[in-house]
Short mmCIF file of C-alpha atoms and ligand atoms in Angstrom, two decimals:
data_model
loop_
_atom_site.label_atom_id
_atom_site.label_comp_id
_atom_site.label_asym_id
_atom_site.label_seq_id
_atom_site.Cartn_x
_atom_site.Cartn_y
_atom_site.Cartn_z
CA MET A 1 32.65 -17.02 19.40
CA THR A 2 29.30 -18.78 19.19
CA GLY A 3 26.94 -18.16 16.32
CA LYS A 4 24.60 -16.38 18.70
CA GLU A 5 27.35 -14.04 19.90
CA LEU A 6 28.38 -13.38 16.33
CA GLN A 7 24.78 -12.64 15.45
CA GLU A 8 24.50 -10.19 18.32
CA GLU A 9 27.66 -8.46 17.20
CA LEU A 10 26.95 -8.27 13.49
CA THR A 11 23.19 -7.91 13.07
CA TRP A 12 20.78 -5.21 14.12
CA GLU A 13 17.14 -5.04 15.17
CA PHE A 14 15.18 -2.13 16.60
CA PRO A 15 13.82 -3.06 20.04
CA HIS A 16 10.23 -2.70 21.27
CA ILE A 17 10.44 0.07 23.87
CA GLY A 18 7.84 -1.63 26.05
CA LYS A 19 10.19 -4.61 26.40
CA LYS A 20 13.48 -2.74 26.61
CA ALA A 21 12.44 0.21 28.75
CA PRO A 22 9.10 -0.55 30.44
CA GLN A 23 9.65 2.34 32.85
CA GLN A 24 8.97 4.70 29.92
CA VAL A 25 5.34 3.59 29.65
CA GLU A 26 4.30 5.75 32.57
CA GLN A 27 6.46 8.74 31.55
CA ALA A 28 5.03 8.61 28.05
CA ALA A 29 1.45 8.40 29.29
CA LYS A 30 2.00 11.43 31.49
CA PHE A 31 3.54 13.43 28.65
CA CYS A 32 0.63 12.57 26.37
CA GLU A 33 -1.95 14.12 28.70
CA GLY A 34 -0.63 17.53 27.63
CA TYR A 35 -0.46 16.33 24.04
CA LYS A 36 -4.13 15.35 23.99
CA GLN A 37 -5.04 18.74 25.41
CA PHE A 38 -3.04 20.43 22.64
CA LEU A 39 -4.87 18.34 20.02
CA ASN A 40 -8.25 19.37 21.40
CA GLN A 41 -7.25 23.00 21.66
CA GLY A 42 -5.74 23.25 18.18
CA LYS A 43 -7.87 21.70 15.47
CA THR A 44 -6.88 24.26 12.85
CA GLU A 45 -3.57 25.94 12.05
CA ARG A 46 -4.83 29.23 13.51
CA GLU A 47 -5.90 27.55 16.74
CA CYS A 48 -2.53 25.78 16.99
CA VAL A 49 -0.71 29.10 16.61
CA LYS A 50 -2.87 30.56 19.37
CA ALA A 51 -2.17 27.61 21.66
CA ALA A 52 1.55 27.83 20.87
CA VAL A 53 1.71 31.57 21.59
CA GLU A 54 0.01 30.97 24.92
CA MET A 55 2.51 28.25 25.85
CA LEU A 56 5.51 30.29 24.66
CA LYS A 57 4.47 33.47 26.49
CA LYS A 58 4.02 31.46 29.66
CA ALA A 59 7.55 30.12 29.20
CA GLY A 60 9.02 33.63 28.90
CA TYR A 61 9.16 34.08 25.12
CA THR A 62 8.65 37.60 23.73
CA PRO A 63 7.72 38.74 20.20
CA PHE A 64 10.76 38.64 17.91
CA ASP A 65 12.31 42.05 17.26
CA GLU A 66 14.79 42.08 14.39
CA GLY A 67 15.92 45.56 15.43
CA ARG A 68 17.71 44.38 18.56
CA THR A 69 20.24 41.75 19.61
CA TYR A 70 19.66 38.84 21.93
CA GLN A 71 21.76 37.27 24.66
CA PRO A 72 22.34 33.49 24.89
CA GLY A 73 19.37 31.85 26.60
CA GLU A 74 16.89 34.56 25.54
CA LYS A 75 13.70 33.35 23.91
CA ALA A 76 11.56 34.90 21.18
CA TYR A 77 8.72 33.97 18.82
CA TYR A 78 7.50 35.22 15.48
CA VAL A 79 3.97 34.72 14.10
CA ASN A 80 3.39 34.61 10.35
CA ARG A 81 -0.16 35.73 9.43
CA GLU A 82 -1.73 33.88 12.39
CA LYS A 83 -1.14 30.53 10.65
CA ALA A 84 2.51 29.71 11.23
CA ILE A 85 4.91 30.41 14.06
CA ILE A 86 8.65 30.29 14.72
CA ALA A 87 10.19 30.07 18.21
CA THR A 88 13.83 30.57 19.07
CA THR A 89 16.13 30.07 22.03
CA PHE A 90 19.37 31.92 21.43
CA GLY A 91 22.52 29.84 21.70
CA SER A 92 25.95 30.61 23.05
CA HIS A 93 27.60 30.01 19.66
CA PRO A 94 27.21 32.66 16.96
CA VAL A 95 24.54 31.78 14.39
CA ARG A 96 27.33 31.91 11.82
CA GLU A 97 28.16 28.40 13.02
CA GLY A 98 24.68 27.31 12.03
CA VAL A 99 21.29 27.06 13.72
CA ARG A 100 19.19 24.03 14.65
CA LEU A 101 15.93 24.15 12.72
CA ASN A 102 13.01 21.90 13.51
CA GLY A 103 9.99 22.21 11.25
CA ALA A 104 6.61 20.55 11.87
CA HIS A 105 3.29 21.42 10.25
CA ILE A 106 0.04 22.36 11.98
CA ASP A 107 -2.36 22.07 9.04
CA SER A 108 -4.23 18.77 8.71
CA PRO A 109 -6.55 17.28 6.08
CA ARG A 110 -10.15 18.45 6.48
CA LEU A 111 -13.23 19.77 4.68
CA ASP A 112 -13.07 23.48 3.82
CA LEU A 113 -16.21 25.40 2.91
CA LYS A 114 -16.48 26.71 -0.62
CA PRO A 115 -16.72 30.52 -0.87
CA ASN A 116 -20.46 30.27 -1.66
CA PRO A 117 -21.33 27.22 0.41
CA MET A 118 -24.96 27.45 1.50
CA TYR A 119 -27.88 25.87 -0.34
CA GLU A 120 -31.16 24.12 0.21
CA LYS A 121 -32.23 20.95 -1.50
CA ASP A 122 -35.41 18.97 -0.88
CA ASP A 123 -36.03 20.76 2.43
CA ILE A 124 -32.54 20.21 3.81
CA ALA A 125 -29.96 23.01 4.23
CA LEU A 126 -26.39 22.06 3.36
CA PHE A 127 -22.85 23.39 2.96
CA LYS A 128 -20.73 22.68 -0.12
CA THR A 129 -17.12 21.79 0.71
CA HIS A 130 -13.81 21.44 -1.04
CA TYR A 131 -11.58 19.01 0.78
CA TYR A 132 -8.11 20.13 1.89
CA GLY A 133 -5.15 17.75 1.63
CA GLY A 134 -5.12 14.08 0.82
CA ILE A 135 -8.23 12.43 2.24
CA ARG A 136 -9.92 9.13 1.53
CA LYS A 137 -13.29 10.78 0.97
CA TYR A 138 -15.44 7.82 2.03
CA GLN A 139 -13.95 8.05 5.55
CA TRP A 140 -15.46 11.50 6.11
CA ALA A 141 -19.15 10.61 5.75
CA THR A 142 -21.25 9.87 8.86
CA VAL A 143 -18.54 11.35 11.12
CA PRO A 144 -19.65 14.10 13.52
CA LEU A 145 -17.99 17.32 12.37
CA ALA A 146 -17.29 20.62 14.11
CA MET A 147 -17.14 24.01 12.42
CA HIS A 148 -13.99 26.10 13.00
CA GLY A 149 -12.71 29.22 11.35
CA VAL A 150 -12.77 32.93 10.88
CA MET A 151 -14.92 35.38 8.96
CA ILE A 152 -14.37 39.07 8.27
CA LYS A 153 -17.61 41.01 8.22
CA LYS A 154 -18.17 43.84 5.78
CA SER A 155 -17.41 46.22 8.65
CA GLY A 156 -13.95 44.67 8.98
CA GLU A 157 -14.77 42.98 12.26
CA MET A 158 -13.38 39.46 12.56
CA VAL A 159 -15.63 36.72 13.85
CA GLU A 160 -14.22 33.45 15.15
CA LEU A 161 -16.37 30.39 14.67
CA ASN A 162 -16.12 27.32 16.84
CA LEU A 163 -19.19 25.13 16.98
CA GLY A 164 -19.43 21.42 17.70
CA GLU A 165 -16.73 21.08 20.35
CA ASN A 166 -18.66 21.69 23.57
CA PRO A 167 -20.82 18.86 24.93
CA ASP A 168 -24.04 20.83 24.35
CA ASP A 169 -23.06 22.12 20.90
CA PRO A 170 -24.74 20.67 17.83
CA VAL A 171 -22.44 18.89 15.35
CA PHE A 172 -22.61 18.56 11.57
CA CYS A 173 -22.40 15.62 9.19
CA VAL A 174 -21.88 14.36 5.65
CA THR A 175 -24.43 11.63 4.85
CA ASP A 176 -23.92 8.28 3.17
CA LEU A 177 -26.28 5.69 1.71
CA LEU A 178 -27.79 2.89 3.71
CA PRO A 179 -26.57 -0.61 2.74
CA HIS A 180 -30.07 -1.48 1.52
CA LEU A 181 -29.81 1.06 -1.29
CA SER A 182 -26.11 1.10 -2.01
CA ALA A 183 -26.03 -1.65 -4.66
CA GLU A 184 -25.01 0.85 -7.35
CA GLN A 185 -22.65 2.83 -5.11
CA ASN A 186 -20.97 -0.43 -4.05
CA GLU A 187 -19.82 -0.92 -7.63
CA ARG A 188 -17.82 2.30 -7.51
CA LYS A 189 -14.08 2.17 -6.89
CA LEU A 190 -13.26 2.82 -3.22
CA LYS A 191 -11.69 6.19 -4.07
CA ASP A 192 -15.08 7.28 -5.47
CA GLY A 193 -17.13 5.72 -2.65
CA ILE A 194 -18.02 9.27 -1.75
CA LYS A 195 -17.17 11.74 -4.50
CA GLY A 196 -15.85 15.27 -3.96
CA GLU A 197 -19.16 16.91 -4.80
CA GLU A 198 -20.94 14.52 -2.44
CA LEU A 199 -19.06 15.85 0.59
CA ASN A 200 -22.02 18.06 1.49
CA ILE A 201 -22.60 18.89 5.13
CA VAL A 202 -26.09 18.85 6.64
CA ILE A 203 -26.69 22.04 8.64
CA GLY A 204 -30.46 22.24 9.13
CA SER A 205 -33.90 20.93 8.27
CA ILE A 206 -36.51 23.26 9.85
CA PRO A 207 -37.96 26.02 7.62
CA TYR A 208 -38.51 29.64 8.49
CA VAL A 209 -42.29 30.03 8.49
CA ASP A 210 -44.40 33.08 7.76
CA ASP A 211 -47.46 33.96 5.70
CA GLU A 212 -45.64 34.60 2.48
CA LYS A 213 -44.33 31.79 0.31
CA LEU A 214 -40.55 31.94 0.69
CA LYS A 215 -37.86 30.60 -1.54
CA GLU A 216 -35.49 28.23 0.36
CA PRO A 217 -36.99 28.68 3.85
CA VAL A 218 -34.75 25.99 5.43
CA LYS A 219 -31.61 27.76 4.24
CA LEU A 220 -33.11 31.00 5.54
CA MET A 221 -33.64 29.45 8.95
CA ALA A 222 -30.02 28.25 9.05
CA LEU A 223 -28.85 31.74 8.06
CA LYS A 224 -31.05 33.28 10.72
CA LEU A 225 -29.49 31.04 13.38
CA LEU A 226 -25.98 31.85 12.16
CA ASN A 227 -26.89 35.53 12.20
CA GLU A 228 -28.17 35.30 15.76
CA ARG A 229 -25.04 33.48 16.90
CA TYR A 230 -22.36 35.37 14.95
CA GLY A 231 -24.03 38.41 13.39
CA ILE A 232 -23.13 37.24 9.88
CA THR A 233 -24.95 37.11 6.56
CA GLU A 234 -24.52 34.92 3.50
CA SER A 235 -22.09 37.24 1.75
CA ASP A 236 -19.68 37.02 4.69
CA PHE A 237 -18.75 33.47 3.61
CA MET A 238 -16.77 35.07 0.79
CA ARG A 239 -14.47 36.70 3.37
CA ALA A 240 -13.87 33.58 5.40
CA GLU A 241 -11.82 30.48 6.11
CA ILE A 242 -14.18 27.86 7.51
CA GLU A 243 -12.85 24.39 8.19
CA PHE A 244 -14.90 21.34 9.18
CA VAL A 245 -12.97 18.87 11.29
CA PRO A 246 -13.94 15.77 13.28
CA ALA A 247 -15.73 16.79 16.49
CA GLN A 248 -14.32 13.80 18.40
CA LYS A 249 -11.84 14.57 21.16
CA ALA A 250 -8.41 12.99 21.56
CA CYS A 251 -8.57 9.89 23.73
CA ASP A 252 -6.71 6.78 24.82
CA VAL A 253 -6.97 3.69 22.63
CA GLY A 254 -6.52 0.09 23.74
CA LEU A 255 -7.00 -1.79 26.99
CA ASP A 256 -3.48 -0.76 27.96
CA ARG A 257 -4.12 2.85 26.87
CA SER A 258 -0.88 2.65 24.90
CA LEU A 259 -2.14 4.71 21.95
CA VAL A 260 -3.56 8.17 21.41
CA GLY A 261 -6.50 8.30 19.02
CA SER A 262 -7.33 11.67 17.51
CA TYR A 263 -7.90 13.79 14.46
CA GLY A 264 -4.94 15.86 13.25
CA GLN A 265 -2.00 13.93 14.71
CA ASP A 266 -0.32 14.43 11.31
CA ASP A 267 1.45 16.59 12.10
CA ARG A 268 0.43 18.15 15.41
CA VAL A 269 2.22 15.29 17.11
CA CYS A 270 5.54 16.68 15.86
CA ALA A 271 4.36 20.25 16.43
CA TYR A 272 3.63 19.55 20.09
CA THR A 273 6.81 17.56 20.75
CA ALA A 274 8.91 20.19 18.94
CA LEU A 275 7.27 22.99 20.89
CA MET A 276 7.79 21.23 24.22
CA ALA A 277 11.44 20.49 23.39
CA GLU A 278 11.90 24.13 22.32
CA ILE A 279 10.40 25.41 25.58
CA ASP A 280 12.45 22.98 27.68
CA THR A 281 15.72 23.98 26.00
CA LYS A 282 17.39 26.48 28.31
CA ALA A 283 20.99 27.29 27.33
CA PRO A 284 21.75 25.66 23.99
CA ASP A 285 25.06 25.89 22.13
CA TYR A 286 23.31 26.48 18.82
CA THR A 287 20.38 28.84 18.35
CA THR A 288 17.12 26.94 17.88
CA VAL A 289 14.55 27.71 15.19
CA THR A 290 11.37 25.76 15.89
CA ILE A 291 8.90 26.16 13.05
CA LEU A 292 5.22 25.25 13.13
CA THR A 293 4.19 25.79 9.55
CA ASP A 294 1.03 25.77 7.46
CA LYS A 295 0.03 24.33 4.06
CA GLU A 296 2.24 21.22 4.12
CA GLU A 297 -0.75 19.08 3.21
CA ILE A 298 -1.22 20.92 -0.08
CA GLY A 299 2.46 21.02 -1.04
CA SER A 300 3.75 23.78 1.28
CA GLU A 301 2.34 26.40 -1.10
CA GLY A 302 1.34 29.93 -0.15
CA ASN A 303 3.04 32.48 2.07
CA THR A 304 2.38 30.53 5.27
CA GLY A 305 3.92 27.36 3.81
CA LEU A 306 7.57 26.35 3.70
CA ASN A 307 7.79 27.01 -0.03
CA SER A 308 7.76 30.74 0.74
CA ASN A 309 10.53 32.94 2.07
CA TYR A 310 9.29 33.45 5.59
CA VAL A 311 11.72 31.01 7.24
CA ARG A 312 14.56 32.15 4.98
CA ASP A 313 13.83 35.76 5.97
CA TYR A 314 13.73 34.89 9.66
CA VAL A 315 17.11 33.16 9.57
CA THR A 316 18.45 36.08 7.53
CA TYR A 317 17.39 38.44 10.33
CA LEU A 318 19.20 36.22 12.84
CA ALA A 319 22.35 36.45 10.71
CA GLU A 320 22.11 40.21 10.19
CA MET A 321 21.63 40.83 13.90
CA GLU A 322 25.11 39.58 14.60
CA GLY A 323 26.59 40.91 11.38
CA SER A 324 27.03 37.50 9.76
CA ASN A 325 26.46 36.51 6.17
CA PRO A 326 23.11 34.65 5.98
CA LYS A 327 24.53 32.31 3.33
CA GLU A 328 27.06 31.08 5.83
CA VAL A 329 24.32 30.49 8.40
CA PHE A 330 22.23 28.44 5.97
CA ARG A 331 25.21 26.36 4.86
CA ASN A 332 26.16 25.49 8.45
CA SER A 333 22.64 24.75 9.69
CA ILE A 334 20.88 21.44 10.27
CA CYS A 335 17.15 20.88 10.10
CA LEU A 336 14.83 18.15 11.22
CA SER A 337 11.84 18.07 8.92
CA SER A 338 9.57 16.73 11.61
CA ASP A 339 6.67 14.83 10.17
CA VAL A 340 4.88 11.57 10.66
CA ASN A 341 5.50 8.35 8.75
CA ALA A 342 3.23 5.40 8.01
CA ALA A 343 3.40 2.79 10.77
CA PHE A 344 3.41 -0.83 9.64
CA ASP A 345 -0.18 -2.07 9.73
CA PRO A 346 -0.45 -5.87 10.07
CA THR A 347 -3.93 -5.79 8.53
CA PHE A 348 -2.58 -4.25 5.33
CA SER A 349 0.97 -5.59 5.36
CA SER A 350 1.32 -5.95 1.57
CA VAL A 351 1.94 -2.22 0.99
CA TYR A 352 4.95 -2.19 3.33
CA ASP A 353 8.50 -3.54 3.17
CA PRO A 354 8.64 -5.07 6.65
CA ARG A 355 12.41 -4.53 6.88
CA ASN A 356 12.17 -0.84 6.05
CA SER A 357 8.97 0.20 7.75
CA SER A 358 8.46 1.99 11.02
CA TYR A 359 6.53 0.20 13.76
CA ILE A 360 4.51 1.58 16.65
CA ASN A 361 6.35 1.42 19.99
CA LYS A 362 9.82 1.33 18.44
CA GLY A 363 10.43 5.04 18.79
CA CYS A 364 10.62 8.04 16.52
CA VAL A 365 11.26 7.27 12.88
CA LEU A 366 14.16 8.70 10.92
CA THR A 367 13.14 8.86 7.27
CA LYS A 368 16.11 9.27 4.94
CA TYR A 369 13.92 10.05 1.95
CA THR A 370 10.26 10.24 1.05
CA GLY A 371 8.99 10.80 -2.49
CA ALA A 372 7.39 8.43 -4.97
CA ARG A 373 8.49 6.50 -8.06
CA GLY A 374 12.26 6.40 -7.57
CA LYS A 375 12.49 8.95 -4.70
CA SER A 376 11.07 11.63 -7.00
CA GLY A 377 10.15 14.83 -5.16
CA SER A 378 12.23 13.92 -2.13
CA SER A 379 15.24 15.38 -0.36
CA ASP A 380 17.45 12.36 0.18
CA ALA A 381 19.43 12.99 3.37
CA SER A 382 23.18 12.36 3.15
CA ALA A 383 24.99 9.57 4.98
CA GLU A 384 26.88 12.28 6.89
CA LEU A 385 23.67 13.85 8.17
CA MET A 386 22.18 10.47 9.08
CA ALA A 387 25.34 9.77 11.07
CA LYS A 388 25.13 13.11 12.86
CA VAL A 389 21.46 12.82 13.84
CA ILE A 390 21.77 9.15 14.87
CA ALA A 391 24.76 10.02 17.06
CA MET A 392 22.79 12.81 18.77
CA MET A 393 19.93 10.44 19.56
CA ASP A 394 22.18 7.59 20.70
CA LYS A 395 24.09 9.92 22.99
CA GLU A 396 20.87 10.81 24.81
CA GLY A 397 19.42 7.29 24.88
CA VAL A 398 16.54 8.02 22.49
CA TYR A 399 14.65 5.09 20.99
CA TRP A 400 14.54 5.60 17.24
CA GLN A 401 14.05 3.52 14.10
CA ILE A 402 14.28 3.98 10.36
CA GLY A 403 11.38 3.76 7.96
CA GLU A 404 10.35 4.30 4.38
CA LEU A 405 6.85 5.46 3.49
CA GLY A 406 5.61 2.05 2.32
CA ALA A 407 6.96 -0.37 -0.26
CA VAL A 408 8.61 0.86 -3.46
CA ASP A 409 5.96 2.04 -5.96
CA ALA A 410 3.11 1.36 -3.50
CA GLY A 411 2.45 5.11 -3.35
CA GLY A 412 4.55 7.75 -1.66
CA GLY A 413 4.42 11.23 -0.24
CA GLY A 414 6.36 14.37 0.55
CA THR A 415 7.21 16.68 3.43
CA ILE A 416 8.73 20.13 3.91
CA ALA A 417 12.24 18.63 3.62
CA LYS A 418 12.83 19.57 -0.02
CA PHE A 419 11.91 23.19 0.62
CA VAL A 420 14.36 23.37 3.52
CA ALA A 421 17.02 21.73 1.36
CA SER A 422 16.50 24.42 -1.27
CA MET A 423 17.84 26.95 1.28
CA ASN A 424 21.13 25.00 1.29
CA ILE A 425 20.42 23.51 4.70
CA ASP A 426 21.13 19.87 5.65
CA VAL A 427 17.75 18.28 6.34
CA VAL A 428 16.30 14.89 7.25
CA ASP A 429 12.78 13.75 8.15
CA LEU A 430 12.06 12.57 11.66
CA GLY A 431 8.72 11.96 13.34
CA VAL A 432 6.15 9.60 14.76
CA PRO A 433 4.80 6.44 13.07
CA ILE A 434 1.03 6.76 12.59
CA LEU A 435 -1.70 4.21 11.90
CA SER A 436 -4.63 5.34 9.71
CA MET A 437 -2.77 8.51 8.69
CA HIS A 438 -5.04 11.28 7.28
CA ALA A 439 -8.18 9.53 8.58
CA PRO A 440 -10.61 11.44 10.83
CA PHE A 441 -9.21 9.34 13.70
CA GLU A 442 -5.47 8.55 13.60
CA LEU A 443 -3.45 6.43 16.05
CA ALA A 444 -0.02 7.11 17.55
CA SER A 445 1.89 5.25 20.26
CA LYS A 446 2.55 7.21 23.42
CA LEU A 447 6.04 5.71 23.68
CA ASP A 448 6.82 7.00 20.20
CA VAL A 449 5.47 10.46 21.01
CA TRP A 450 7.65 10.56 24.12
CA ASN A 451 10.77 9.46 22.28
CA THR A 452 10.16 12.01 19.53
CA TYR A 453 10.16 14.68 22.22
CA LEU A 454 13.41 13.20 23.57
CA ALA A 455 14.90 13.20 20.07
CA PHE A 456 14.08 16.89 19.61
CA LYS A 457 15.60 17.70 22.97
CA ALA A 458 18.74 15.80 22.00
CA PHE A 459 18.85 17.69 18.69
CA TYR A 460 18.72 21.07 20.43
CA LYS A 461 21.24 20.00 23.06
CA ASN A 462 23.97 18.56 20.80
MN1 LIG B 501 2.58 15.43 7.65
MN1 LIG B 502 0.01 14.50 5.86
#
């Protein structure tokens, strides 16, 4: 045996899909047209749930009814408080043998309005915000923003806000200093380039004019315009969830159009691929439980996040329907915690271990553990589970790779995996490598998006 043959037999490298399977470039591009549409349609968790319900209904799913039983191949969905959703295709095996869970999150970092957000200062009307999730605050200034959300009026009527998305809508913006006057600001640490209380959004600059001298006439004008558009008053902001997100639409990036650029790809890229794989799964052996959850970006807290009982309760219903012990179902189940990972960025290579990083165009990334400082806060998947998931993907010809979230002690992060693990379910992270994660404009490779969809299909099939 030559050294080269020996090398081929004994060593391993993940291939570039563009080299190994160039025919996938076109398939991936086609698949991502629907993905971009989903990104534009769902810029908040509520909007994603709405989009998902629409897609599921069209595919024959009906609202989940725990009072009945389902036949293999039947499809149902369950909505949790308009901000999280579970979809199921019933399998031919009893759920006692375990279900296939796939959990992605549909919340993304953004600027939320404070409960009393409106003020006027020096003839400009502004909104105060409190950022949601991990953002690099300086990235969010001078970016056109759109207003999304809901408000409950005193009468109980719900108003949906969506302003800044249509071509003739106005947008909103956080300001930053000009370079000519930023000498002092330049001395700040990057993390304080824009501070939390400086993330103020400009909403107007024309005053309401009449004969009397009015206090805060610019704020009044902004309120008047909001009232005309939505019938709301200032106190309604206390009964609201208003989120400001980048107004930019999803688009192709690069001369070869190989990448999707968009806000919110963490983690709507896994949400979309999971949803499509769920819909395309027709007669599985094991019952599927596709979860699009909320609140991952703030630690999965709250009753729409994975650190609540809603998924546990749903699986318990599945068990009770067939008269099985839920504990047995949990113990026999497998879950993909489907979330993005940091793609190796050649411009900032020092924070990565090149041998243990995920790369764009090498497929979906299997992440054995996340966490920080010695895997702390992570659910470290077992060798047995790694073997099982890798075998499923290999069997279906999926391009996949492994990856850690950056070099040891360079930072770290978490996903829903540990909350799934706490239900006594085998769980591992799998998702898409992302460049500029959590920025107003993130990048993902279309080939990776496509192979993540294929991985989810393989997971539901095997
Ligand atoms: Mn994520
Ligand atoms: Mn994230």
